[in-house]
Amino acid sequence: RTERAIAFEALARWTSPAVGDVPPETFVRLAERYSMVNDLTQTLLKKTLTAATEWPSHLRVSFNLSTFDLASPDAMGKILAILRKSPFPIDRVDFEITETAVFVDFEQARRSILALKELGARVALDDFGCGYSSLAYVQKLPLDRIKIDRGFVAEVETDKASRQIVKTIVDLCRNMEIPCVAEGVETRAQLDALRGLDCRFVQGFFFAQPMAGGDIPAYLLREASPDAALVGPERKVA
């Protein structure tokens, strides 16, 4: 509602000296195929927490976990060890999981989620609404946040069905006292429509394109300027 940042989500990017920019959907899939994804997760988590230690104390960091992270007790043990050793406060870390990741081994995924929460981290269910059993997971898992899939947000201001689905999810979250975040906001019209549905938290390219960690301090300075509420792609701020 304030059009100010409350958190940053860590995104994996790879620029290869041989082939240039490699899309995440390509290298993450390869990492999973060759059993390298757990090492990738741990390396990226260390980098994320190191970068986040330079941020103002009101900002959180959001980090995605894969199916292989949640389903492996060994991998989860290493993730917990990284959290314990990091100077970044664990209670400012949100781990995002998908319904697919939980579906593979629900009981192990639940144990992993509980271990993260016991340390003080929060857990968010990502891409809500695009699976088959999301409501069951909302009921059975100790979730702290729900993220509305961008597919519903894309037409929230023009398509009645999309608008009603978003409204239903927002109302569900309010009734369960779980904050929700609308993903994929790219236009002022989408933002205004979500605000009209009483959706408090959003993210998307309307506020900023993905940026390197070193660019965040300058971004926050621009955001704090008196006219920072005039956000949009032309300003690259939020």
Short mmCIF file of N, CA and C in Angstrom, two decimals, residues 79-160:
data_model
loop_
_atom_site.label_atom_id
_atom_site.label_comp_id
_atom_site.label_asym_id
_atom_site.label_seq_id
_atom_site.Cartn_x
_atom_site.Cartn_y
_atom_site.Cartn_z
N ILE A 79 21.43 -26.56 5.16
CA ILE A 79 20.76 -25.25 5.08
C ILE A 79 20.59 -24.67 6.48
N LEU A 80 20.18 -25.50 7.43
CA LEU A 80 20.02 -25.03 8.80
C LEU A 80 21.35 -24.57 9.39
N ALA A 81 22.43 -25.29 9.04
CA ALA A 81 23.76 -24.92 9.54
C ALA A 81 24.18 -23.56 8.98
N ILE A 82 23.87 -23.31 7.71
CA ILE A 82 24.19 -22.01 7.09
C ILE A 82 23.45 -20.89 7.81
N LEU A 83 22.18 -21.12 8.12
CA LEU A 83 21.39 -20.12 8.83
C LEU A 83 21.98 -19.82 10.21
N ARG A 84 22.39 -20.86 10.91
CA ARG A 84 22.94 -20.67 12.26
C ARG A 84 24.24 -19.88 12.24
N LYS A 85 25.05 -20.08 11.20
CA LYS A 85 26.37 -19.44 11.14
C LYS A 85 26.29 -18.02 10.59
N SER A 86 25.22 -17.69 9.89
CA SER A 86 25.13 -16.38 9.26
C SER A 86 24.84 -15.29 10.28
N PRO A 87 25.46 -14.11 10.11
CA PRO A 87 25.13 -12.98 11.00
C PRO A 87 23.78 -12.36 10.69
N PHE A 88 23.19 -12.71 9.55
CA PHE A 88 21.89 -12.15 9.19
C PHE A 88 20.82 -12.78 10.07
N PRO A 89 19.93 -11.97 10.67
CA PRO A 89 18.90 -12.52 11.58
C PRO A 89 17.98 -13.51 10.87
N ILE A 90 17.85 -14.69 11.44
CA ILE A 90 17.03 -15.73 10.82
C ILE A 90 15.57 -15.32 10.75
N ASP A 91 15.12 -14.51 11.70
CA ASP A 91 13.71 -14.12 11.71
C ASP A 91 13.36 -13.11 10.63
N ARG A 92 14.35 -12.74 9.79
CA ARG A 92 14.07 -11.87 8.63
C ARG A 92 14.19 -12.65 7.32
N VAL A 93 14.21 -13.98 7.40
CA VAL A 93 14.34 -14.83 6.21
C VAL A 93 13.02 -15.53 5.92
N ASP A 94 12.56 -15.43 4.68
CA ASP A 94 11.38 -16.16 4.22
C ASP A 94 11.83 -17.21 3.20
N PHE A 95 11.44 -18.45 3.40
CA PHE A 95 11.73 -19.50 2.42
C PHE A 95 10.47 -19.78 1.61
N GLU A 96 10.59 -19.72 0.29
CA GLU A 96 9.45 -19.97 -0.58
C GLU A 96 9.49 -21.41 -1.09
N ILE A 97 8.36 -22.08 -1.01
CA ILE A 97 8.22 -23.45 -1.49
C ILE A 97 7.05 -23.51 -2.45
N THR A 98 7.06 -24.50 -3.33
CA THR A 98 5.95 -24.68 -4.25
C THR A 98 5.14 -25.91 -3.86
N GLU A 99 3.94 -25.95 -4.35
CA GLU A 99 3.09 -27.10 -4.09
C GLU A 99 3.72 -28.37 -4.64
N THR A 100 4.38 -28.27 -5.79
CA THR A 100 5.03 -29.43 -6.39
C THR A 100 6.12 -29.99 -5.48
N ALA A 101 6.89 -29.08 -4.87
CA ALA A 101 7.97 -29.52 -3.98
C ALA A 101 7.41 -30.27 -2.79
N VAL A 102 6.28 -29.84 -2.28
CA VAL A 102 5.67 -30.49 -1.11
C VAL A 102 5.05 -31.83 -1.51
N PHE A 103 4.51 -31.91 -2.71
CA PHE A 103 3.78 -33.09 -3.17
C PHE A 103 4.69 -34.32 -3.26
N VAL A 104 5.95 -34.14 -3.62
CA VAL A 104 6.86 -35.27 -3.83
C VAL A 104 7.00 -36.12 -2.58
N ASP A 105 7.18 -35.49 -1.44
CA ASP A 105 7.29 -36.21 -0.16
C ASP A 105 6.75 -35.29 0.92
N PHE A 106 5.45 -35.36 1.13
CA PHE A 106 4.80 -34.40 2.02
C PHE A 106 5.35 -34.46 3.44
N GLU A 107 5.52 -35.65 3.99
CA GLU A 107 5.94 -35.76 5.39
C GLU A 107 7.35 -35.22 5.59
N GLN A 108 8.26 -35.53 4.66
CA GLN A 108 9.62 -35.00 4.79
C GLN A 108 9.62 -33.49 4.58
N ALA A 109 8.83 -33.02 3.62
CA ALA A 109 8.74 -31.58 3.39
C ALA A 109 8.20 -30.87 4.64
N ARG A 110 7.24 -31.47 5.28
CA ARG A 110 6.68 -30.88 6.50
C ARG A 110 7.72 -30.82 7.61
N ARG A 111 8.52 -31.90 7.73
CA ARG A 111 9.58 -31.90 8.74
C ARG A 111 10.60 -30.80 8.45
N SER A 112 10.93 -30.63 7.18
CA SER A 112 11.88 -29.59 6.79
C SER A 112 11.34 -28.20 7.11
N ILE A 113 10.06 -27.99 6.81
CA ILE A 113 9.43 -26.69 7.09
C ILE A 113 9.41 -26.41 8.59
N LEU A 114 9.07 -27.41 9.38
CA LEU A 114 9.03 -27.23 10.83
C LEU A 114 10.42 -26.91 11.38
N ALA A 115 11.46 -27.54 10.81
CA ALA A 115 12.83 -27.27 11.26
C ALA A 115 13.22 -25.84 10.96
N LEU A 116 12.83 -25.33 9.80
CA LEU A 116 13.12 -23.94 9.45
C LEU A 116 12.40 -22.99 10.40
N LYS A 117 11.14 -23.29 10.69
CA LYS A 117 10.37 -22.42 11.56
C LYS A 117 10.87 -22.46 13.01
N GLU A 118 11.37 -23.60 13.43
CA GLU A 118 11.91 -23.69 14.79
C GLU A 118 13.11 -22.77 14.97
N LEU A 119 13.85 -22.52 13.89
CA LEU A 119 14.98 -21.60 13.95
C LEU A 119 14.53 -20.14 13.90
N GLY A 120 13.28 -19.91 13.50
CA GLY A 120 12.77 -18.55 13.44
C GLY A 120 12.48 -18.04 12.04
N ALA A 121 12.79 -18.84 11.01
CA ALA A 121 12.50 -18.43 9.64
C ALA A 121 11.01 -18.54 9.35
N ARG A 122 10.57 -17.86 8.30
CA ARG A 122 9.19 -17.97 7.85
C ARG A 122 9.12 -18.76 6.56
N VAL A 123 7.93 -19.30 6.26
CA VAL A 123 7.75 -20.13 5.07
C VAL A 123 6.55 -19.63 4.28
N ALA A 124 6.74 -19.46 2.97
CA ALA A 124 5.67 -18.99 2.09
C ALA A 124 5.37 -20.04 1.03
N LEU A 125 4.09 -20.18 0.70
CA LEU A 125 3.68 -21.08 -0.39
C LEU A 125 3.60 -20.25 -1.66
N ASP A 126 4.45 -20.61 -2.63
CA ASP A 126 4.56 -19.85 -3.87
C ASP A 126 3.58 -20.36 -4.92
N ASP A 127 3.23 -19.49 -5.89
CA ASP A 127 2.39 -19.86 -7.04
C ASP A 127 1.04 -20.44 -6.62
N PHE A 128 0.46 -19.89 -5.58
CA PHE A 128 -0.80 -20.42 -5.07
C PHE A 128 -1.91 -20.27 -6.11
N GLY A 129 -2.69 -21.34 -6.26
CA GLY A 129 -3.83 -21.30 -7.16
C GLY A 129 -3.63 -22.03 -8.46
N CYS A 130 -2.37 -22.40 -8.77
CA CYS A 130 -2.13 -23.05 -10.06
C CYS A 130 -2.01 -24.56 -9.94
N GLY A 131 -2.14 -25.12 -8.71
CA GLY A 131 -2.04 -26.56 -8.52
C GLY A 131 -3.41 -27.19 -8.26
N TYR A 132 -3.38 -28.43 -7.78
CA TYR A 132 -4.62 -29.18 -7.59
C TYR A 132 -5.03 -29.30 -6.13
N SER A 133 -4.07 -29.14 -5.22
CA SER A 133 -4.37 -29.42 -3.82
C SER A 133 -3.92 -28.31 -2.89
N SER A 134 -3.89 -27.09 -3.39
CA SER A 134 -3.34 -25.99 -2.61
C SER A 134 -4.05 -25.80 -1.28
N LEU A 135 -5.38 -25.93 -1.27
CA LEU A 135 -6.13 -25.72 -0.03
C LEU A 135 -5.75 -26.75 1.02
N ALA A 136 -5.46 -27.98 0.60
CA ALA A 136 -5.05 -29.00 1.55
C ALA A 136 -3.72 -28.62 2.19
N TYR A 137 -2.82 -28.06 1.41
CA TYR A 137 -1.52 -27.67 1.96
C TYR A 137 -1.65 -26.47 2.89
N VAL A 138 -2.53 -25.56 2.56
CA VAL A 138 -2.77 -24.42 3.43
C VAL A 138 -3.29 -24.89 4.78
N GLN A 139 -4.09 -25.92 4.75
CA GLN A 139 -4.67 -26.46 5.98
C GLN A 139 -3.63 -27.22 6.80
N LYS A 140 -2.74 -27.98 6.14
CA LYS A 140 -1.86 -28.91 6.85
C LYS A 140 -0.47 -28.36 7.16
N LEU A 141 -0.07 -27.28 6.49
CA LEU A 141 1.28 -26.77 6.68
C LEU A 141 1.26 -25.47 7.48
N PRO A 142 2.27 -25.24 8.31
CA PRO A 142 2.36 -24.01 9.10
C PRO A 142 2.92 -22.86 8.26
N LEU A 143 2.09 -22.32 7.40
CA LEU A 143 2.54 -21.29 6.47
C LEU A 143 2.45 -19.89 7.08
N ASP A 144 3.37 -19.03 6.66
CA ASP A 144 3.38 -17.64 7.13
C ASP A 144 2.95 -16.66 6.05
N ARG A 145 2.92 -17.11 4.81
CA ARG A 145 2.59 -16.20 3.71
C ARG A 145 2.17 -17.03 2.49
N ILE A 146 1.28 -16.47 1.68
CA ILE A 146 0.84 -17.12 0.45
C ILE A 146 1.06 -16.15 -0.70
N LYS A 147 1.60 -16.66 -1.81
CA LYS A 147 1.86 -15.82 -2.97
C LYS A 147 0.92 -16.21 -4.10
N ILE A 148 0.15 -15.24 -4.57
CA ILE A 148 -0.85 -15.48 -5.62
C ILE A 148 -0.14 -15.58 -6.96
N ASP A 149 -0.40 -16.66 -7.69
CA ASP A 149 0.27 -16.90 -8.96
C ASP A 149 0.05 -15.75 -9.94
N ARG A 150 1.11 -15.40 -10.65
CA ARG A 150 1.07 -14.27 -11.59
C ARG A 150 0.04 -14.47 -12.70
N GLY A 151 -0.33 -15.70 -12.98
CA GLY A 151 -1.30 -15.95 -14.04
C GLY A 151 -2.65 -15.30 -13.77
N PHE A 152 -3.03 -15.18 -12.51
CA PHE A 152 -4.29 -14.53 -12.15
C PHE A 152 -4.15 -13.01 -12.12
N VAL A 153 -2.93 -12.55 -11.81
CA VAL A 153 -2.70 -11.11 -11.71
C VAL A 153 -2.64 -10.45 -13.08
N ALA A 154 -2.19 -11.18 -14.09
CA ALA A 154 -1.97 -10.62 -15.43
C ALA A 154 -3.23 -9.95 -15.98
N GLU A 155 -4.41 -10.48 -15.66
CA GLU A 155 -5.65 -9.94 -16.21
C GLU A 155 -6.61 -9.50 -15.12
N VAL A 156 -6.07 -9.18 -13.95
CA VAL A 156 -6.94 -8.89 -12.81
C VAL A 156 -7.81 -7.66 -13.04
N GLU A 157 -7.36 -6.73 -13.89
CA GLU A 157 -8.15 -5.51 -14.10
C GLU A 157 -9.08 -5.62 -15.30
N THR A 158 -8.95 -6.69 -16.10
CA THR A 158 -9.77 -6.82 -17.31
C THR A 158 -10.65 -8.07 -17.35
N ASP A 159 -10.26 -9.09 -16.62
CA ASP A 159 -10.98 -10.37 -16.67
C ASP A 159 -11.71 -10.62 -15.36
N LYS A 160 -13.02 -10.75 -15.43
CA LYS A 160 -13.84 -10.91 -14.23
C LYS A 160 -13.47 -12.15 -13.44
#
